[in-house]
Amino acid sequence: MSQSGGRKGASKLFSKILIANRGEIACRVIRTCRRLGIKTVAVYSDADADALHVREADEAVRIGPAPAAQSYLSIDAILAACRETGAEAVHPGYGFLSERAQFAEALDNAGITFIGPGAKAIAAMGDKIESKKLAEKAGVSTVPGHLQSLKGADEAVEVARRVGYPVMLKASAGGGGKGMRIARNDREVREGFLSAANEARSAFGDDRVFIERYIEEPRHIEIQILADHHGTVLYLGERECSVQRRHQKVLEEAPSPFIDAKTRAAMGAEAVALAKAVGYRSAGTVEFIVDTESTYYFLEMNTRLQVEHPVTELVTGLDLVEQMIRIAAGEKLALAQKDVSIRGWAVEARVYAEDPRRSFLPSTGRLTRYRPPPEDGHIRVDTGVYEGAEISIYYDPMIAKLIGYGGDRAEAIRHARAGLDRFIIGGVRHNVDFLSTLLGLKRFGAGQLSTNLIAAEFPQGFHGAALGRDDTILLASLAAALHQRATERDACISGQLPGRRRGLDGNWVVRLGRDMHPVSVKAANGGTDVEVGGRTMTLRGDLTPGGHLFDGTVNGHPLAVKVERAGIGYRLAHGGVEVDALVLTPSAATYAETMPVKAPPDLSRYLISPMPGLLVSLAVATGQEVKAGETLAVIEAMKMENVLKAERDGTIKELLAKPGDSLAVDQKILEFA
């Protein structure tokens, strides 16, 4: 959907590029290379032998076992793959080695082009501490803090008190929400320092942590830049990335509903000045936090392509991967600042393998169904998986990015929600319903955003969007229509007794939760009519039994509802609402109302693993007394550390797992007396 910026052909570009990454970003780079006529080389770990990026590339090279430190973070393995395949250049994607100066240096020493900035710029800007010092020298406003690496938890507490609570502990080499913790008191600083350092060491091989003041109710705004080797540096407008959870972006959009033209120009000018100060070349992003008074502070510079780059591509018409390749090949940028314009609006939703109803814990397993919505002029899907692929514990849990585009913000949001309604994923839990709910919030629609939005809107966690009256009538009518069609089919199969054809009067009772809804279903010209709650719902669309998506109209309005069999009932999902529907005959409904509800088993005596992952450590021993809030265990999953704490005072009766064990979801870790 993005354009090449008016340049075509690959006569002066590289003949073969190796992509030192995996997943959707590797597939994204392959797509542009294919359009430019450039051959691609994929690299893969043992866990990714059957991954989509391996299938799509022209060549593929194994670089090691599943842990990233032994594969995707191995500079020697990447260099060996380049030599083996004759790759002339390397695109690093994002994460892994993309901001490692040693990697750029090693490629340069080997005569291989790094499709990104030079090692000096990476070292200057990729290090969060040094980049803030350089920004201060360049006159860029920075957040108050202590720009030195902390030596331990005691020093962290001392610095936090001096800076003033609340504070943010940040990994110097961090990114993507890894190695970041908010602390509001001494205890949280101590715990946050250890967790941030451990997480940073695992994800980046660098455990340095520093502290800065935490700005309350901030907006996260970033400026996309492009810089070539001929002195041209451009800014391509801003992206709003304020909707975050645990400092990980969830929704992004371009432009921002908060930034006016004057502020955009001022932020863009500072971003360009900073890039020039460090001799930056390639695509990059200068990130700011903006307070409620529109005062902005430099946060960091990402010396790579961002996850959310598609929204900028859609509103500018530029292919940023192509621009990176052309810049690395020595070409001049084909446009000036006056040529950059913003057209329309784009909203991106990150689709993750996680369970929002269980505190967003990672979900792993095989994708038994994977059917993204079709791409068109309003929907783009960047993905790195396919139906049958495996979501493992070793890497980021992203499944795909869905981007909605429209002439204005409301239209972009509408297309994004429609796309999510058509996104079918089976085999793992996912956050599609949560994303749709976020996009439907009045606060989001009004553009009243901050990095605290999710915490404020869902203080007790996410338990699904509320089932309103309109949703109730709509989903009850659809469930009844689906069941009527399935029952009609069953009545026509072979083996029926002569003269004993089952009579279907179309009268049903649909149970949604514990509520019963009488429904009448009748065949109509071109579809099905349903009477429910005193209203007539005219359903037009495919109601074939066994389908996973109803994509049609109700009362003339387009509607997409995901359908899944749940025992003898149906699980329906639409617009953030997910509900189980049981369709019964009137007599069966009478008996169903008297059935007792089975109580869940009592697991309160156990510490249960809330996710699949690696048990990194146990902080307790058999017989030990613990207090509420005390750390019990640490689990690592998908590059994130998760600390499990005691919910109440108690005594440890027995340890049921040991550090180093691979845990399944709901596996018992320890038992309380």
XYZ file of C-alpha atoms in Angstrom:
673
model
C 0.000 0.000 0.000
C 2.983 2.317 0.500
C 4.755 3.725 -2.524
C 8.377 3.900 -3.565
C 8.540 7.679 -3.641
C 8.649 7.883 -7.411
C 11.830 5.807 -7.921
C 11.852 2.425 -9.574
C 14.378 -0.164 -10.585
C 17.400 -1.690 -8.842
C 20.230 -1.128 -11.305
C 22.492 0.566 -8.730
C 21.262 -1.272 -5.669
C 22.464 -4.465 -4.037
C 21.982 -7.802 -5.741
C 21.560 -9.769 -2.476
C 20.586 -8.654 1.028
C 20.696 -10.768 4.191
C 18.030 -9.971 6.794
C 19.430 -10.394 10.307
C 16.045 -10.834 11.931
C 12.924 -12.961 12.022
C 9.123 -12.777 12.025
C 7.039 -10.039 10.484
C 9.871 -7.520 10.034
C 11.950 -10.037 8.086
C 8.938 -10.729 5.855
C 8.380 -6.981 5.521
C 11.944 -6.400 4.267
C 11.683 -9.367 1.899
C 8.555 -7.847 0.347
C 10.327 -4.614 -0.593
C 13.443 -6.419 -1.794
C 11.334 -8.613 -4.047
C 9.694 -5.543 -5.579
C 13.115 -4.013 -6.195
C 14.470 -7.197 -7.777
C 16.918 -7.879 -4.928
C 17.516 -11.469 -3.774
C 17.153 -12.124 -0.046
C 18.784 -14.379 2.536
C 16.943 -15.368 5.703
C 18.648 -16.559 8.863
C 16.940 -18.798 11.385
C 17.366 -20.560 14.698
C 16.276 -24.112 15.347
C 12.960 -22.791 16.693
C 12.343 -20.963 13.400
C 13.289 -23.679 10.907
C 9.744 -23.662 9.484
C 9.063 -19.951 9.948
C 7.415 -17.799 7.284
C 10.464 -15.604 6.670
C 12.486 -18.744 5.930
C 9.907 -19.846 3.362
C 9.659 -16.451 1.676
C 13.370 -15.675 1.266
C 15.399 -16.837 -1.740
C 17.915 -18.547 0.558
C 18.021 -19.450 4.249
C 20.887 -20.236 6.632
C 20.719 -21.818 10.089
C 22.583 -19.701 12.645
C 22.144 -21.598 15.908
C 19.834 -22.993 18.602
C 16.649 -21.347 19.805
C 17.958 -18.920 22.471
C 18.541 -15.537 20.827
C 21.956 -15.153 22.468
C 23.140 -18.170 20.513
C 21.515 -17.279 17.197
C 19.978 -13.901 16.319
C 22.372 -12.073 18.670
C 25.468 -13.904 17.392
C 27.520 -11.526 15.233
C 29.856 -14.336 14.197
C 26.937 -16.477 13.006
C 25.493 -13.621 10.934
C 28.891 -12.866 9.357
C 29.351 -16.541 8.523
C 25.937 -16.561 6.813
C 26.925 -13.496 4.774
C 30.141 -15.164 3.622
C 28.331 -18.404 2.822
C 25.696 -16.720 0.655
C 27.659 -13.815 -0.785
C 25.262 -11.219 0.641
C 26.457 -7.692 -0.111
C 24.399 -5.958 2.562
C 22.519 -6.688 5.788
C 19.207 -5.227 6.923
C 18.900 -5.645 10.707
C 15.150 -4.986 11.099
C 14.435 -3.945 14.692
C 15.508 -5.491 17.983
C 18.304 -8.073 18.183
C 21.471 -6.568 16.596
C 19.800 -3.580 14.950
C 21.256 -1.086 17.435
C 24.533 -2.820 18.209
C 27.489 -0.685 17.113
C 29.811 -3.712 17.194
C 27.625 -5.385 14.577
C 27.841 -2.427 12.182
C 31.617 -2.291 12.730
C 32.024 -6.009 12.116
C 30.093 -5.792 8.849
C 32.114 -2.781 7.746
C 35.360 -4.606 8.491
C 34.118 -7.544 6.425
C 33.263 -5.284 3.461
C 29.521 -5.795 3.904
C 27.128 -2.820 3.887
C 25.019 -2.241 6.975
C 21.595 -0.927 5.973
C 21.388 1.550 8.793
C 23.419 4.350 10.363
C 27.154 4.193 11.001
C 28.583 2.597 14.125
C 29.416 5.985 15.678
C 25.831 7.207 15.379
C 24.525 3.934 16.785
C 26.897 4.158 19.734
C 26.004 7.805 20.343
C 22.232 7.480 20.025
C 21.612 3.822 20.800
C 22.962 4.281 24.318
C 20.165 5.964 26.255
C 22.574 7.635 28.687
C 24.988 9.021 26.105
C 22.185 10.120 23.774
C 20.668 12.290 26.508
C 24.033 13.917 27.159
C 24.425 14.679 23.452
C 20.873 16.015 23.284
C 21.612 18.371 26.159
C 24.715 19.644 24.343
C 22.621 20.195 21.206
C 20.155 22.291 23.201
C 17.353 19.737 23.127
C 15.108 19.675 26.193
C 15.564 16.467 28.197
C 13.781 14.881 31.146
C 15.423 15.565 34.545
C 17.372 12.577 35.769
C 20.701 10.958 36.644
C 22.580 10.235 33.428
C 25.004 7.721 34.904
C 24.828 3.945 35.045
C 23.734 2.785 38.504
C 26.117 0.523 40.398
C 23.508 -1.222 42.507
C 20.130 -1.087 44.223
C 21.427 1.077 47.083
C 22.677 3.747 44.701
C 19.409 3.492 42.764
C 17.454 4.364 45.913
C 19.795 7.266 46.703
C 19.467 8.689 43.180
C 15.686 8.208 43.099
C 15.309 10.203 46.302
C 17.427 12.994 44.830
C 15.580 13.088 41.475
C 12.208 12.873 43.217
C 9.468 10.247 42.998
C 8.004 8.890 40.822
C 10.987 7.755 38.760
C 11.579 5.568 35.750
C 14.351 2.959 35.779
C 15.511 2.353 32.225
C 18.005 0.010 30.610
C 20.670 2.006 28.792
C 20.587 -0.407 25.857
C 16.852 -0.983 26.110
C 13.982 -0.713 23.706
C 10.543 -2.180 23.010
C 9.511 -1.785 26.661
C 12.250 -4.141 27.888
C 14.222 -3.172 30.988
C 11.838 -0.420 32.148
C 10.140 -0.033 35.529
C 8.202 2.781 37.240
C 8.968 3.184 40.944
C 7.121 5.332 43.489
C 9.030 4.384 46.642
C 12.310 2.879 47.851
C 11.057 -0.712 47.821
C 9.851 -0.449 44.231
C 13.205 1.054 43.211
C 15.119 -1.892 44.655
C 12.871 -4.460 43.020
C 12.672 -2.503 39.772
C 16.434 -2.110 39.523
C 17.045 -5.845 39.792
C 14.259 -6.744 37.345
C 15.266 -4.083 34.812
C 18.918 -5.114 34.945
C 18.120 -8.820 34.590
C 15.671 -8.201 31.758
C 18.150 -5.945 29.920
C 20.949 -8.482 30.334
C 18.753 -11.214 28.865
C 17.369 -9.147 25.974
C 20.367 -6.963 25.054
C 23.437 -8.428 26.750
C 23.860 -5.113 28.621
C 22.592 -4.670 32.188
C 23.295 -0.942 32.680
C 20.340 0.940 34.193
C 19.786 4.648 34.820
C 17.055 6.789 36.400
C 15.016 9.762 35.236
C 11.931 11.590 36.476
C 8.667 9.953 35.434
C 6.324 12.441 33.764
C 2.712 11.863 34.839
C 0.013 11.615 32.131
C 2.563 11.838 29.299
C 1.980 11.432 25.590
C 4.587 9.530 23.600
C 5.246 11.309 20.298
C 7.999 10.356 17.878
C 9.423 11.992 14.762
C 10.464 9.853 11.793
C 13.572 11.072 10.008
C 15.459 10.144 6.829
C 19.090 11.187 6.273
C 21.341 10.413 3.309
C 25.121 10.624 2.763
C 24.820 13.916 0.885
C 23.722 16.211 3.695
C 19.950 15.935 3.390
C 17.993 15.246 6.578
C 14.180 15.192 6.475
C 11.467 14.675 9.048
C 8.344 12.798 7.931
C 5.890 14.044 10.516
C 5.038 12.419 13.818
C 3.526 9.254 15.193
C 1.430 9.092 18.346
C 2.434 6.028 20.369
C 0.852 6.863 23.707
C -1.363 3.791 24.115
C 1.003 1.463 25.944
C 0.996 -1.366 28.440
C 4.080 -1.993 30.560
C 5.861 0.545 28.336
C 5.146 -1.610 25.294
C 3.251 0.168 22.521
C -0.150 -1.292 21.701
C -1.735 1.216 19.301
C 0.061 3.777 17.118
C -1.181 6.356 14.668
C -0.023 9.037 12.261
C -0.456 11.896 12.522
C -1.103 12.673 16.206
C -4.505 14.116 17.165
C -2.700 16.331 19.702
C 0.129 17.922 17.711
C -0.545 21.081 15.710
C 1.473 22.280 12.709
C 3.616 24.664 14.769
C 4.587 22.018 17.327
C 5.194 19.470 14.579
C 7.621 21.826 12.843
C 9.438 22.618 16.112
C 9.807 18.954 17.077
C 10.856 18.083 13.532
C 13.510 20.790 13.549
C 14.971 19.481 16.813
C 14.979 15.923 15.485
C 16.817 17.035 12.348
C 19.327 19.072 14.371
C 20.080 16.100 16.603
C 20.535 13.798 13.600
C 22.933 16.261 11.996
C 24.875 16.614 15.240
C 25.760 12.909 15.201
C 26.192 12.567 11.426
C 23.188 10.293 11.146
C 22.506 8.374 7.903
C 19.462 6.144 7.209
C 15.969 6.018 8.696
C 15.679 6.781 12.385
C 13.244 7.950 15.023
C 13.594 10.692 17.607
C 11.215 10.078 20.495
C 9.714 12.704 22.790
C 7.375 12.702 25.724
C 4.847 15.536 25.774
C 3.040 16.740 28.871
C -0.472 18.119 29.161
C 0.799 21.648 28.459
C 2.365 20.563 25.131
C 5.886 20.883 26.546
C 8.030 18.203 24.978
C 11.189 16.481 26.207
C 13.682 14.366 24.284
C 13.361 10.736 25.320
C 15.686 8.747 23.075
C 16.658 8.112 19.491
C 16.055 4.741 17.879
C 18.724 4.156 15.267
C 16.681 1.672 13.282
C 13.341 1.045 11.658
C 10.466 1.190 14.146
C 7.784 -1.461 14.596
C 5.175 1.212 13.864
C 6.748 2.482 10.619
C 3.744 1.380 8.470
C 1.560 4.254 9.704
C 4.130 6.752 8.434
C 4.371 4.894 5.143
C 0.628 5.057 4.603
C 0.285 8.791 5.261
C 3.424 9.834 3.344
C 3.322 7.319 0.485
C 6.970 6.380 1.115
C 8.428 2.884 1.517
C 10.871 3.374 4.394
C 12.628 0.054 3.817
C 13.301 1.062 0.219
C 14.598 4.446 1.365
C 16.975 2.723 3.796
C 18.285 0.481 1.027
C 18.789 3.384 -1.373
C 20.555 5.485 1.269
C 22.849 2.571 2.170
C 23.674 2.200 -1.536
C 24.815 5.835 -1.584
C 21.878 7.366 -3.418
C 20.608 10.863 -2.708
C 17.146 11.288 -1.278
C 14.814 12.078 -4.163
C 12.743 14.594 -2.204
C 13.188 17.723 -0.122
C 11.388 18.762 3.061
C 8.847 20.771 1.048
C 7.906 17.581 -0.819
C 6.877 15.754 2.369
C 3.134 15.872 2.922
C 0.690 14.044 5.176
C -2.375 12.562 3.471
C -5.107 10.888 5.449
C -4.740 8.970 8.718
C -3.389 5.561 9.714
C -3.893 3.531 12.913
C -1.865 0.430 13.764
C -2.866 -2.313 16.201
C -0.293 -4.847 17.396
C -1.761 -8.354 17.477
C -0.023 -10.425 20.148
C -0.170 -14.023 21.360
C -1.243 -13.134 24.884
C -4.290 -13.475 27.083
C -5.750 -10.083 28.083
C -8.128 -11.779 30.510
C -5.168 -13.220 32.425
C -3.169 -10.022 32.860
C -1.891 -10.203 29.272
C 0.264 -13.215 29.958
C 1.992 -14.748 26.928
C 0.336 -17.607 25.095
C 2.295 -20.195 23.157
C 1.347 -23.061 20.885
C 0.414 -23.871 17.307
C -1.783 -21.608 15.214
C -4.543 -24.073 14.366
C -6.290 -21.289 12.426
C -4.815 -18.119 11.027
C -6.797 -16.045 8.580
C -6.021 -12.327 8.562
C -8.465 -9.960 6.860
C -7.835 -9.329 3.161
C -5.642 -6.326 2.373
C -7.113 -3.507 0.328
C -6.865 0.267 0.145
C -7.942 0.550 3.774
C -6.386 -2.486 5.484
C -2.751 -3.560 5.623
C -1.473 -6.601 7.523
C 2.225 -7.164 8.244
C 2.744 -10.676 9.566
C 5.399 -13.332 10.055
C 3.267 -16.408 10.705
C 0.887 -18.730 8.868
C -1.757 -21.306 9.733
C 0.069 -24.205 11.366
C 3.046 -22.128 12.543
C 4.314 -22.310 16.108
C 4.385 -19.440 18.616
C 7.352 -20.289 20.858
C 8.510 -19.052 24.256
C 11.798 -17.736 22.898
C 10.833 -14.572 21.072
C 8.489 -11.611 21.010
C 4.811 -12.722 21.037
C 3.777 -10.541 18.084
C 1.575 -12.318 15.562
C 0.903 -9.431 13.189
C 0.309 -5.710 12.821
C -3.021 -4.583 11.437
C -3.140 -1.059 10.025
C -6.311 0.816 9.123
C -6.117 3.756 6.719
C -8.706 6.423 5.942
C -9.193 9.974 4.822
C -9.505 11.085 8.450
C -8.985 9.641 11.911
C -12.551 8.376 12.376
C -12.434 6.494 9.083
C -9.047 4.951 9.882
C -10.335 3.738 13.259
C -13.480 2.318 11.636
C -11.450 0.339 9.092
C -9.056 -0.920 11.777
C -11.949 -2.210 13.911
C -13.576 -3.843 10.885
C -10.289 -5.565 10.101
C -9.965 -6.857 13.655
C -13.499 -8.256 13.478
C -12.375 -10.315 10.478
C -9.080 -11.492 11.997
C -9.405 -15.203 12.803
C -6.801 -16.771 15.114
C -7.055 -20.204 16.729
C -4.778 -22.354 18.866
C -3.414 -19.566 21.065
C -4.979 -16.789 23.061
C -4.683 -13.352 21.497
C -5.514 -9.702 22.120
C -7.740 -8.951 19.110
C -10.846 -8.314 21.243
C -8.834 -6.053 23.541
C -7.531 -4.031 20.590
C -11.036 -3.605 19.219
C -12.259 -2.477 22.637
C -9.459 0.101 22.869
C -10.280 1.504 19.446
C -13.928 1.774 20.478
C -13.300 3.731 23.690
C -14.861 7.199 23.760
C -11.606 8.527 25.188
C -9.596 7.091 22.306
C -12.062 8.363 19.743
C -11.751 11.846 21.247
C -7.957 11.677 21.037
C -7.579 12.032 24.820
C -4.517 9.813 25.050
C -1.666 9.228 27.468
C 0.607 6.333 28.343
C -1.704 5.715 31.338
C -4.838 5.194 29.256
C -4.989 1.402 29.590
C -4.354 1.451 33.339
C -7.002 4.130 33.806
C -9.654 2.475 31.632
C -9.085 -1.061 32.960
C -7.963 -0.680 36.594
C -9.158 -4.209 37.415
C -7.766 -5.705 34.219
C -9.504 -6.493 30.952
C -12.436 -8.903 31.098
C -13.969 -8.250 27.695
C -16.066 -5.386 26.432
C -19.435 -4.925 28.117
C -22.327 -6.722 26.454
C -24.841 -3.956 25.748
C -28.464 -4.389 24.690
C -27.741 -3.919 20.981
C -24.913 -6.473 21.099
C -27.130 -8.885 23.024
C -29.908 -8.758 20.419
C -27.466 -8.942 17.516
C -25.473 -11.916 18.848
C -28.552 -13.802 20.075
C -30.140 -13.490 16.630
C -26.973 -14.653 14.893
C -26.538 -17.637 17.223
C -30.141 -18.710 16.632
C -29.818 -18.326 12.848
C -26.605 -20.370 12.811
C -28.164 -23.080 14.952
C -31.310 -23.179 12.828
C -29.208 -23.697 9.698
C -27.118 -26.421 11.370
C -30.236 -28.207 12.614
C -31.833 -28.051 9.151
C -28.713 -29.631 7.676
C -28.699 -32.386 10.315
C -32.348 -33.137 9.556
C -31.503 -33.767 5.889
C -28.568 -36.160 6.225
C -28.933 -39.722 4.973
C -30.303 -42.388 7.298
C -33.447 -40.547 8.343
C -36.501 -42.734 8.941
C -39.095 -42.473 6.145
C -41.889 -40.137 7.105
C -40.046 -39.070 10.239
C -38.493 -35.830 8.986
C -37.853 -33.579 11.957
C -40.168 -30.599 12.253
C -38.471 -27.266 12.861
C -40.693 -24.408 13.959
C -37.801 -21.951 14.373
C -38.536 -21.199 18.017
C -35.449 -21.212 20.227
C -34.129 -19.796 23.478
C -30.592 -18.387 23.374
C -28.627 -18.329 26.602
C -25.926 -15.648 26.764
C -24.160 -16.040 30.089
C -27.014 -16.787 32.500
C -29.645 -14.742 30.628
C -32.265 -16.384 28.416
C -33.594 -14.756 25.227
C -36.608 -16.222 23.326
C -35.960 -16.085 19.580
C -37.956 -16.903 16.443
C -36.103 -17.720 13.208
C -37.697 -17.657 9.751
C -36.306 -18.113 6.273
C -36.616 -14.962 4.161
C -35.895 -13.922 0.618
C -32.102 -13.869 0.359
C -31.423 -14.738 3.979
C -32.896 -15.164 7.442
C -35.134 -13.003 9.624
C -34.962 -13.282 13.402
C -37.452 -11.940 15.957
C -35.803 -11.188 19.313
C -36.582 -8.721 22.079
C -39.452 -7.209 20.106
C -37.181 -6.418 17.151
C -36.742 -7.962 13.716
C -33.163 -8.621 12.619
C -32.669 -9.285 8.901
C -29.504 -11.344 8.428
C -28.004 -11.537 4.956
C -24.803 -13.500 4.502
C -23.221 -16.939 4.633
C -24.614 -19.006 7.530
C -23.066 -22.294 6.380
C -22.434 -24.582 9.401
C -18.761 -24.924 10.262
C -17.771 -21.462 9.068
C -15.537 -19.335 11.276
C -16.796 -15.932 10.176
C -20.166 -14.398 9.468
C -19.420 -11.555 7.076
C -22.641 -10.029 5.850
C -25.260 -7.492 6.840
C -27.808 -7.111 9.632
C -30.663 -4.741 8.874
C -28.643 -3.519 5.926
C -25.511 -2.635 7.935
C -22.195 -4.482 7.340
C -21.319 -6.888 10.121
C -18.474 -9.320 10.766
C -18.701 -11.760 13.680
C -16.185 -14.496 14.416
C -17.804 -17.862 15.133
C -16.321 -20.831 16.964
C -18.011 -23.969 18.249
C -17.743 -24.144 22.052
C -18.972 -27.577 23.095
C -22.621 -27.738 22.014
C -22.798 -23.952 21.800
C -21.074 -21.113 19.964
C -18.413 -18.588 20.899
C -19.114 -15.282 19.145
C -16.736 -12.308 18.962
C -17.418 -8.843 17.608
C -16.242 -5.327 18.451
C -14.359 -6.436 21.553
C -17.262 -8.517 22.890
C -16.677 -12.263 23.240
C -19.567 -14.351 24.515
C -20.638 -17.986 24.659
C -24.119 -18.668 23.280
C -26.132 -21.830 23.870
C -29.200 -22.337 21.655
C -31.906 -24.497 23.253
C -35.444 -25.579 22.557
C -37.984 -23.862 24.842
C -38.436 -27.059 26.889
C -34.690 -27.620 27.249
C -34.259 -24.001 28.327
C -36.719 -24.586 31.182
C -34.583 -27.423 32.539
C -31.308 -25.558 31.878
C -32.328 -22.784 34.265
C -32.466 -25.269 37.128
C -29.031 -26.803 36.472
C -26.462 -26.108 39.228
C -23.274 -24.246 38.356
C -20.140 -26.345 38.834
C -17.733 -24.684 41.258
C -14.130 -24.370 40.070
C -11.461 -26.356 41.960
C -9.844 -24.625 44.957
C -6.248 -23.807 43.957
C -5.686 -21.127 46.579
C -3.055 -23.270 48.348
C -0.814 -23.242 45.290
C 1.317 -20.755 43.393
C 0.306 -21.389 39.792
C 2.347 -20.499 36.723
C 0.188 -17.973 34.876
C 2.002 -18.564 31.588
C 4.271 -20.988 29.766
C 7.884 -20.011 30.398
C 11.195 -20.664 32.126
C 11.377 -20.657 35.928
C 14.364 -18.338 36.396
C 14.473 -18.309 40.190
C 12.689 -19.200 43.432
C 13.052 -16.721 46.287
C 11.679 -18.998 49.009
C 12.406 -22.361 50.651
C 10.319 -25.085 52.276
C 9.125 -24.026 55.714
C 9.772 -20.325 55.087
C 7.201 -17.789 56.243
C 6.278 -15.137 53.666
C 4.384 -11.861 53.822
C 1.879 -10.486 51.312
C 3.728 -8.715 48.494
C 6.928 -10.729 48.941
C 8.563 -12.095 45.783
C 8.117 -15.865 45.405
C 9.406 -16.652 41.901
C 10.504 -15.139 38.602
C 9.388 -16.550 35.259
C 10.842 -15.514 31.919
C 8.677 -15.745 28.808
C 9.073 -14.091 25.428
C 12.006 -11.910 26.560
C 10.103 -10.495 29.561
C 10.633 -11.214 33.255
C 7.472 -11.763 35.294
C 7.715 -11.543 39.080
C 5.196 -13.637 41.056
C 4.421 -12.307 44.550
C 2.563 -13.622 47.562
C -1.057 -12.470 47.738
C -1.259 -13.048 51.503
C 0.845 -14.103 54.472
C 1.659 -17.796 54.683
C 4.202 -20.608 55.022
C 5.785 -22.591 52.195
C 4.853 -26.279 52.543
C 6.525 -27.724 49.438
C 8.395 -26.618 46.315
C 6.963 -28.357 43.253
C 9.350 -26.950 40.615
C 12.977 -25.839 40.490
C 14.887 -23.074 38.708
C 15.561 -24.012 35.099
C 12.291 -25.902 34.677
C 10.105 -25.161 31.668
C 6.634 -24.454 33.007
C 3.275 -24.991 31.353
C 0.417 -22.585 31.944
C -1.367 -23.371 35.254
C 1.476 -25.640 36.395
C 1.911 -25.735 40.183
C 5.162 -24.127 41.368
C 4.796 -24.405 45.137
C 2.248 -25.256 47.824
C 1.383 -23.228 50.915
C 0.723 -24.889 54.259
